[in-house]
Coordinates of C-alpha atoms and ligand atoms in Angstrom, one line a residue:
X146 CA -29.7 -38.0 137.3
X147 CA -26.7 -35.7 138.3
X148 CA -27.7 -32.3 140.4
X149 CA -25.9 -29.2 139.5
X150 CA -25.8 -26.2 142.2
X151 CA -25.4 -23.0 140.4
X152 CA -24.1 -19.9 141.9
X153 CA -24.6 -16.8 140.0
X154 CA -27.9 -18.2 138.3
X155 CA -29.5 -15.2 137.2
X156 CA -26.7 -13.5 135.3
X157 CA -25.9 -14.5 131.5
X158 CA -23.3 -17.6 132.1
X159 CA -25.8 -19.1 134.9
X160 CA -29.1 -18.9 132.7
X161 CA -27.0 -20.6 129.6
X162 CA -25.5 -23.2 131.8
X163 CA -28.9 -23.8 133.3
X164 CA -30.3 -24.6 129.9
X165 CA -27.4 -26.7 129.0
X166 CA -27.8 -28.7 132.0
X167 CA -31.4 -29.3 131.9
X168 CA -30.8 -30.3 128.6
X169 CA -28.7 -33.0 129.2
X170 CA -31.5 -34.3 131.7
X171 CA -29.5 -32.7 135.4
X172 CA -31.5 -31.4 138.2
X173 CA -30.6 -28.1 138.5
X174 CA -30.8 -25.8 141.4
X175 CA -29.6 -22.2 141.6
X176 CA -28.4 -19.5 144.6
X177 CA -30.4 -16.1 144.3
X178 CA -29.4 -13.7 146.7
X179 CA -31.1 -10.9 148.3
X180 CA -34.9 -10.4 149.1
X181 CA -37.4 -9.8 145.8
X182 CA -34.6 -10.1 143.6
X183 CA -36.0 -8.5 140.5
X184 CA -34.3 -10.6 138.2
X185 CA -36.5 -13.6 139.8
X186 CA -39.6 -13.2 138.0
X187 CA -37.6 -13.1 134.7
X188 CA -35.2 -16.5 135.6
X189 CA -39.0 -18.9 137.0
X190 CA -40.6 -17.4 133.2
X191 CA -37.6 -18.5 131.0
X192 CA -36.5 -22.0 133.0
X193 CA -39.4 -22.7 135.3
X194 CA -37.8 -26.5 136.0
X195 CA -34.4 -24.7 138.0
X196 CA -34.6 -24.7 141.6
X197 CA -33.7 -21.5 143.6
X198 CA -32.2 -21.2 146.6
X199 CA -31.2 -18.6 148.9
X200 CA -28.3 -17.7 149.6
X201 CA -24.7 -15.0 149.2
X202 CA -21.8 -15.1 148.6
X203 CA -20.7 -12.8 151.8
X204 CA -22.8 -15.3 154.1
X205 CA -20.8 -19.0 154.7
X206 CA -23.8 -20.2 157.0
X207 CA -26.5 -19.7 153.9
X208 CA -23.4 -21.4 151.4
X209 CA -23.2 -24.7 153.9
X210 CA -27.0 -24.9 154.1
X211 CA -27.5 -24.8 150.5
X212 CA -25.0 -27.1 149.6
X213 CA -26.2 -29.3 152.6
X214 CA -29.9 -29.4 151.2
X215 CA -29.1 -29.6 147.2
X216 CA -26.7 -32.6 147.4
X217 CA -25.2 -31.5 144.6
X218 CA -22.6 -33.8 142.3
X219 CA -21.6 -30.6 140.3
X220 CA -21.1 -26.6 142.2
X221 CA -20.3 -23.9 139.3
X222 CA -19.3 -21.2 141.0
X223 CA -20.3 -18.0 138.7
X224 CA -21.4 -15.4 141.2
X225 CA -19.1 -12.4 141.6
X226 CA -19.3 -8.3 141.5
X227 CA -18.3 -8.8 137.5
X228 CA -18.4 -5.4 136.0
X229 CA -14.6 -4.6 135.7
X230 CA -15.5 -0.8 136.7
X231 CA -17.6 -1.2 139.4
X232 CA -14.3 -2.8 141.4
X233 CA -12.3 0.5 141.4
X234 CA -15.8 2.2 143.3
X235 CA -16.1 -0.9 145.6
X236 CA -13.1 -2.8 145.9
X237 CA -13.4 -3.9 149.1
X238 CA -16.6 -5.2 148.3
X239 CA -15.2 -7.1 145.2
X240 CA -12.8 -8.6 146.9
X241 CA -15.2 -10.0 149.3
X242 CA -17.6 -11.3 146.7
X243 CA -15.3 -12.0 143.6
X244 CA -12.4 -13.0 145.6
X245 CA -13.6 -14.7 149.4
X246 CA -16.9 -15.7 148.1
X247 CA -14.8 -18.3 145.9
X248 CA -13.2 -19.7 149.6
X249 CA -16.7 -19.7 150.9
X250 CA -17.9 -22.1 148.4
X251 CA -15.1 -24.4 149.0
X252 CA -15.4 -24.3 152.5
X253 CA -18.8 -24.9 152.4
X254 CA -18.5 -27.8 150.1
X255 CA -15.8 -29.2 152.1
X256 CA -17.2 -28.6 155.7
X257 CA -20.4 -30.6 154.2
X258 CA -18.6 -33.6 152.9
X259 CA -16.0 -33.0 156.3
X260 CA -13.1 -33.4 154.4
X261 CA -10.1 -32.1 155.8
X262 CA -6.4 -31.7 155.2
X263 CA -3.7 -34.5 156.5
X264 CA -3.6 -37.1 153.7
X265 CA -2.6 -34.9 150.2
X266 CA -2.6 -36.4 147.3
X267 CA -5.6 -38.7 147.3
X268 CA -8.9 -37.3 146.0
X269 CA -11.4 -37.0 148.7
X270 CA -15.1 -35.8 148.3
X271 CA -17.5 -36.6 146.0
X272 CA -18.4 -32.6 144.8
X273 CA -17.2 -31.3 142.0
X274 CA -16.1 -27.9 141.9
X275 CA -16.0 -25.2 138.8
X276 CA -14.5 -21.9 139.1
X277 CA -15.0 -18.5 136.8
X278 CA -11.8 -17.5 136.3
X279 CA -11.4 -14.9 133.9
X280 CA -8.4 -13.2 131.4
X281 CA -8.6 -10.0 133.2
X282 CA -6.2 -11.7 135.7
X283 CA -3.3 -11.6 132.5
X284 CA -3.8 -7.8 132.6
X285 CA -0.9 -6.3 131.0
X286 CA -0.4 -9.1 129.1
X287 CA 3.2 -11.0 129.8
X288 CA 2.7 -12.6 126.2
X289 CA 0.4 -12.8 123.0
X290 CA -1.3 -15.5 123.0
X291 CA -1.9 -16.4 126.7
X292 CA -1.9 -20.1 127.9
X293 CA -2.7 -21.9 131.2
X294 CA 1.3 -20.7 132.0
X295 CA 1.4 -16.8 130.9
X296 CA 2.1 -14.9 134.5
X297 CA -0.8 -12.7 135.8
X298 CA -0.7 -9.2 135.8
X299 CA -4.3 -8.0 136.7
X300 CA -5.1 -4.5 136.2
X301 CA -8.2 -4.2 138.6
X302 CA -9.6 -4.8 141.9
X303 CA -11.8 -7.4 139.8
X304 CA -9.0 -9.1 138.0
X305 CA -6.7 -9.2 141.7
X306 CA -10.0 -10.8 143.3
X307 CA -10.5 -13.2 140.5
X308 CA -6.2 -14.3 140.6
X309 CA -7.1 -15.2 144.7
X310 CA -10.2 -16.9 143.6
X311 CA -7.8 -18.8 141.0
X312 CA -5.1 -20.1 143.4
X313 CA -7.7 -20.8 146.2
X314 CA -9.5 -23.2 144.1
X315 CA -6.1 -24.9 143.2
X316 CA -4.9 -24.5 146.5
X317 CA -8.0 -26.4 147.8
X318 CA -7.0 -28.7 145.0
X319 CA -3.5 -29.8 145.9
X320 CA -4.3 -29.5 149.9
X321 CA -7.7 -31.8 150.3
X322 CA -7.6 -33.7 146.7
X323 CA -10.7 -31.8 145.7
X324 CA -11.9 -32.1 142.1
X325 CA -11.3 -28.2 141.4
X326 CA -11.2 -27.0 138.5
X327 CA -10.7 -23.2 137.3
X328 CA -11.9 -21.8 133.6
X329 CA -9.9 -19.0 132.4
X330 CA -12.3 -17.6 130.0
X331 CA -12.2 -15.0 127.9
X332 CA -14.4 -12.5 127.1
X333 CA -18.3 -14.0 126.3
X334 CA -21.4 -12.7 124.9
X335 CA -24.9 -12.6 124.0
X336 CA -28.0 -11.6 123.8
X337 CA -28.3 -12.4 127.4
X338 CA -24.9 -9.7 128.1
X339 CA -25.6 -7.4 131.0
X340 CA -26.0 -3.4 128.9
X341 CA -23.2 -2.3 131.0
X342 CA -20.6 -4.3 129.0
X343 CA -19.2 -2.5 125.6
X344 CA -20.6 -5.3 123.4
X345 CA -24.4 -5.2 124.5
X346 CA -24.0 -1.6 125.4
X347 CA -22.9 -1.3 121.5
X348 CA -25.7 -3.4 120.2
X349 CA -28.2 -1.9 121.8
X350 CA -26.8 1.4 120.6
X351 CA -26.6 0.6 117.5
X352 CA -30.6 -1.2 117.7
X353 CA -31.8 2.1 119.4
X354 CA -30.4 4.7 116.8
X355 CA -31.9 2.3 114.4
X356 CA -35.5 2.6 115.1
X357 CA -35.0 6.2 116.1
X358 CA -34.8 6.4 119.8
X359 CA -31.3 7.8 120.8
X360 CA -29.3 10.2 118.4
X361 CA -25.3 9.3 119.9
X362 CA -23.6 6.3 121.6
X363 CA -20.9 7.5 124.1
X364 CA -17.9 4.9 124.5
X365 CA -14.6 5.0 125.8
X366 CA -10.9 3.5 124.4
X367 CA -12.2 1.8 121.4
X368 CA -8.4 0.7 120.4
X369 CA -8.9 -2.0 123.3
X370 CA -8.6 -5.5 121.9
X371 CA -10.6 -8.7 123.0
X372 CA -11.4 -12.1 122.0
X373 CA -14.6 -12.5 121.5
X374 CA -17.1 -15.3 121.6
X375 CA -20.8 -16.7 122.4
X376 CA -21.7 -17.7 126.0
X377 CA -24.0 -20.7 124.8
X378 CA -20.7 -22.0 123.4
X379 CA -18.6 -21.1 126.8
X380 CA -20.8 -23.3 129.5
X381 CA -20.1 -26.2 127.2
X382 CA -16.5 -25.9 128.5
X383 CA -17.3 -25.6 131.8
X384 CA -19.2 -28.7 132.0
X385 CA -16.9 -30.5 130.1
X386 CA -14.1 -29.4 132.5
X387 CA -16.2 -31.4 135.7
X388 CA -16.5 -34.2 133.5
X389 CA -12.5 -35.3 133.4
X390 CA -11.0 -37.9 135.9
X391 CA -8.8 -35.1 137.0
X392 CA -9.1 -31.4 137.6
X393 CA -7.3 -29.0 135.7
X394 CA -6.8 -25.6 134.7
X395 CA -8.1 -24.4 130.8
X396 CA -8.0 -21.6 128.0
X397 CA -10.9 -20.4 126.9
X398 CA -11.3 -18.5 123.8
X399 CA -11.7 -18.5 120.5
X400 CA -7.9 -17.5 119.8
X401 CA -9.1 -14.6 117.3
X402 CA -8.7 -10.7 118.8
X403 CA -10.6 -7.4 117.4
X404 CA -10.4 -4.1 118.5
X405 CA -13.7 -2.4 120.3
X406 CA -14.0 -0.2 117.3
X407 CA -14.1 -3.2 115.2
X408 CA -17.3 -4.5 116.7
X409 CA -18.7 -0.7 116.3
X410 CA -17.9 -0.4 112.7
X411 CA -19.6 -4.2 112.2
X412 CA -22.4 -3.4 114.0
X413 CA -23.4 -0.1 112.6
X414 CA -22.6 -1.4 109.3
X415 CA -25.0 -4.1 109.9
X416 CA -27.6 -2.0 109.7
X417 CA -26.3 0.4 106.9
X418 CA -24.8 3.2 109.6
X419 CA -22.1 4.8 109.5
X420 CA -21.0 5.1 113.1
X421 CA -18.7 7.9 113.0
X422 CA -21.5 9.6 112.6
X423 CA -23.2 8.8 116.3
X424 CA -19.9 7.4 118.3
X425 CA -18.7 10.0 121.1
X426 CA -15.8 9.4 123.2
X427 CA -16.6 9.8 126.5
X428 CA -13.9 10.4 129.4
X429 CA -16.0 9.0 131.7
X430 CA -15.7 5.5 129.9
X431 CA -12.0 5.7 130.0
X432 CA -10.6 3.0 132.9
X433 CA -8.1 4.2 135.5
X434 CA -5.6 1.2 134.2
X435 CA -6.4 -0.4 130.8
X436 CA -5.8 -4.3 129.7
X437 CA -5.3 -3.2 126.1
X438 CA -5.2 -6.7 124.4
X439 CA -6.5 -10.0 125.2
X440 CA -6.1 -13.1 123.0
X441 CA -6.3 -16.7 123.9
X442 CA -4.4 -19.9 123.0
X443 CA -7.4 -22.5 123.5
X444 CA -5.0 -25.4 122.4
X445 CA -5.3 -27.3 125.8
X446 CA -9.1 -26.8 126.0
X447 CA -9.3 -28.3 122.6
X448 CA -6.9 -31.2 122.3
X449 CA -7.9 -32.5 126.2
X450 CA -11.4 -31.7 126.8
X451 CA -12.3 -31.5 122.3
X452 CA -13.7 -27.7 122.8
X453 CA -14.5 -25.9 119.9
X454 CA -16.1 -22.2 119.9
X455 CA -19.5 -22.9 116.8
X456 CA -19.9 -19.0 116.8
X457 CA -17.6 -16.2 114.5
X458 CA -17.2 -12.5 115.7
X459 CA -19.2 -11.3 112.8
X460 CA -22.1 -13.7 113.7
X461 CA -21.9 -12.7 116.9
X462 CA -22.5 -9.4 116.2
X463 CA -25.4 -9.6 114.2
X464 CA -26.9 -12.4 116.6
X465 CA -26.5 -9.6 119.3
X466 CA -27.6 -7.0 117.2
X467 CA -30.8 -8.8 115.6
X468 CA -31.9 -9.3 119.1
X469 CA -31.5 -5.8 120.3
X470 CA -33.6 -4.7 117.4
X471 CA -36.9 -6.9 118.3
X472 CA -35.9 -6.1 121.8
X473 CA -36.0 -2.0 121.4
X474 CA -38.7 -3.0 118.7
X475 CA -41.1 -4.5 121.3
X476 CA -40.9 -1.9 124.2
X477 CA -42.8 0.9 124.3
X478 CA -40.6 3.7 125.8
X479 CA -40.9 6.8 123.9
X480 CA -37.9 8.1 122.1
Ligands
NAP97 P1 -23.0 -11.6 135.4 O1 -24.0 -11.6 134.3 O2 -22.6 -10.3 135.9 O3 -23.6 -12.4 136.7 C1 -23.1 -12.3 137.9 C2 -23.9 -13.1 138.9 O4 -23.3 -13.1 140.2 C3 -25.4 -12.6 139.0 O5 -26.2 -13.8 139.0 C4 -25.4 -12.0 140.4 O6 -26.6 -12.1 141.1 C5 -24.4 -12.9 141.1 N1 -23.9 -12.3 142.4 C6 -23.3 -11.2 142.6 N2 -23.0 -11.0 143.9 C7 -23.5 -12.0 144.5 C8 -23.5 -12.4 145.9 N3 -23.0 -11.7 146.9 N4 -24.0 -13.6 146.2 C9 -24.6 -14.4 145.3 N5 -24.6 -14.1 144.0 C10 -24.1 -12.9 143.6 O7 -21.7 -12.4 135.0 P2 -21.5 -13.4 133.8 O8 -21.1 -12.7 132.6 O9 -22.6 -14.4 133.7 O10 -20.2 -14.2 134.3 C11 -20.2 -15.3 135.2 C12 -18.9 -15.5 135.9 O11 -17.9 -15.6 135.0 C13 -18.5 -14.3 136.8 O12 -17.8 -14.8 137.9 C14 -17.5 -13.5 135.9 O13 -16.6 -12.7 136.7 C15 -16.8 -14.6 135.2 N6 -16.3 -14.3 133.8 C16 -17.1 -13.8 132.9 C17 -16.6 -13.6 131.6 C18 -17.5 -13.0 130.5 O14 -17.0 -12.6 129.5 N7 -18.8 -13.0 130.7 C19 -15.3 -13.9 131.3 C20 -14.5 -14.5 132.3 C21 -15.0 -14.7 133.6 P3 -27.7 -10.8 141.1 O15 -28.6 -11.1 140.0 O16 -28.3 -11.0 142.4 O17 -26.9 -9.6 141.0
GDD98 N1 -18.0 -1.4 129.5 C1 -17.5 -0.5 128.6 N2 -18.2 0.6 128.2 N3 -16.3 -0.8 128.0 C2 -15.8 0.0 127.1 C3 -16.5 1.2 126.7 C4 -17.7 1.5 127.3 O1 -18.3 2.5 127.1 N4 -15.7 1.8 125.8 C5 -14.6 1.1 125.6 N5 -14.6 0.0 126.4 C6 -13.6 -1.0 126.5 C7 -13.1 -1.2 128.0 O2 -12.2 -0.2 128.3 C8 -12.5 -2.6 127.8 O3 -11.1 -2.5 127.4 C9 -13.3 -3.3 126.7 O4 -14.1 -2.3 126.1 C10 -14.2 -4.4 127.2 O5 -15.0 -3.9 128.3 P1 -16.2 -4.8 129.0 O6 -17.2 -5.2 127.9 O7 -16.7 -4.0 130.1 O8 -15.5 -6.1 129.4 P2 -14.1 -6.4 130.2 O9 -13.1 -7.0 129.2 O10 -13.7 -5.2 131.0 O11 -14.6 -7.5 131.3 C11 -15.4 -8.6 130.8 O12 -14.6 -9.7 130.4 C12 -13.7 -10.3 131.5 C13 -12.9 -11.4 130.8 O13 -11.8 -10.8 130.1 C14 -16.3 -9.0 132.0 O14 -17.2 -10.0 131.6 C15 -15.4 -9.6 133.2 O15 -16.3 -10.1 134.2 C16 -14.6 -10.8 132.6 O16 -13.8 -11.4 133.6

């Protein structure tokens, strides 16, 4: 049985890769952070058999002792500050977390299995080592699509931490042989999406206008464009990604690109609205630099590691959508 240490557990890619995992019959453990983490309760009630363990991202003692105590074959490094607006408010803090919590995971997996530089080339330690890289670090896109070789341009504090969090993990790569590998995903979603994000933030809208409890949805730039898909399919790539002989760098995306406003009109029209009717553009919503387009070329991801996205926008939306209806359906706020 293989042990998987997850960082970033209690956030939407770290409960679907849990599942995954545990699925395929790994022990897996997971870093919480902070004292009565309220997400907690929520994480032991939906997958009871993951382990937690405590420790941050901003503390390389509590990294070292959890990745000394776990054992683990497989670390997925998912933590960061990951709310694109946030990291203009607290940039330095993003940087800490998005960007040097990435080198504190390496360090602590390499001070653990003492590996240490002199001898590059050979592959040393026994950990391997995922990283959440994300397309925010193309930015102002250098080309349409964008492969594993389109230069970065990020457009945030977030997408600057997450290009250092990129060339640490291949940095630690080429200097100490470490099996390293770095996921440049595109944009995923769910049901499990944090309401902050325009997709869930849309859904649940849309789900809440529905059954009568909020009159408008306030959004900003809806001519931004992103590709799309379904978390449950994107932690299928990350595994897949520790499971090669060699470490790499992959694509992933579904290739296909809509426009915000396109998911508004598909999911008001799912549930016969007509959302110019209830959308308001806010100012407030509008980001100090934009990354106006985003659209993946998942051809390495597919031909080398035989990824596939299983989920369309469209069902996407109404997958999102249907649950935020027996979600808003089910509590008992008042209007
Ligand atoms: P998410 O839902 O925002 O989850 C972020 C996780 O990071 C939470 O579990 C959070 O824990 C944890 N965290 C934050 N600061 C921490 C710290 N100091 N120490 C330990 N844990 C900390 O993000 P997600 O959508 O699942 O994304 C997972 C990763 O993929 C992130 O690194 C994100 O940047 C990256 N990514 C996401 C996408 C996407 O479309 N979803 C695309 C590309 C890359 P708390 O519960 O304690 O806050
Ligand atoms: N959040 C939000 N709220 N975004 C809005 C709104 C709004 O009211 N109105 C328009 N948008 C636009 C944003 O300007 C952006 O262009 C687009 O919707 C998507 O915004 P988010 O859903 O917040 O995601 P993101 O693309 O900034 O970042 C996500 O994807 C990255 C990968 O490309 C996050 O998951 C990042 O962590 C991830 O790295």
């Amino acid at each position: 049985m293989k042990t998987a240490l997850i960082t970033g557990i209690t956030g939407q890619d770290g409960m679907y890769l849990a599942e995954y995992l545990l699925g395929l019959g790994y022990r897996v453990c997971g870093v919480i952070r902070g004292q009565n983490n309220p997400k907690r309760e929520r994480l032991e009630a939906l997958l009871p058999d993951v382990e937690l363990i405590e420790a941050d991202l901003l503390d390389q003692g509590s990294l070292v002792s959890a990745v000394s105590r776990v054992a683990p074959d497989e670390v997925y490094n998912l933590a960061a500050i990951s709310f694109v607006p946030v990291s203009w408010n607290q940039a330095e803090l993003t940087g800490e977390i998005t960007g040097l919590g990435v080198l504190r995971v390496l360090e602590a997996i390499r001070i653990v299995e003492g590996v240490s530089a002199g001898t590059s080339g050979s592959s040393r330690g026994r950990i391997r080592f995922y990283q959440a890289s994300s397309s925010e670090m193309f930015g102002k896109v250098r080309e349409t699509p964008q492969n594993e070789r389109t230069p970065f341009h990020p457009r945030s504090p977030y997408g600057v931490a997450k290009v250092y969090g990129h060339y640490i993990t291949v940095n630690y790569r080429e200097s100490y042989g470490m099996h390293a590998s770095s996921g440049i995903l595109f944009n995923h979603e769910s049901p499990r999406r944090g309401l902050e994000f325009v997709t869930r933030k849309i859904t649940n809208g849309v789900a809440r206008i529905k059954l009568g409890k909020q009159r408008e949805l306030a959004l900003g730039n809806l001519d931004a464009r992103r590709d799309w898909g379904f978390a449950g399919d994107y932690v299928k790539a990350m595994h897949l990604m520790l499971q090669q002989d060699e470490p790499d760098d992959y694509v992933v995306g579904t290739g296909v690109a809509h426009s915000v406003r396109e998911f508004v009109e598909a999911a008001f029209s799912y549930v016969g609205l007509d959302w110019r009717e209830h959308v308001r553009i806010d100012p407030r919503f509008v980001r100090p630099a934009e990354v106006e387009t985003l659209t993946a070329d998942p051809r390495k991801a597919r031909e080398k590691l035989g990824w596939e996205p299983t989920t369309t926008f469209e069902e996407l939306v109404r997958m999102m959508v249907d649950a935020d209806l027996a979600f808003e359906a089910s509590r008992h706020s008042s209007p």
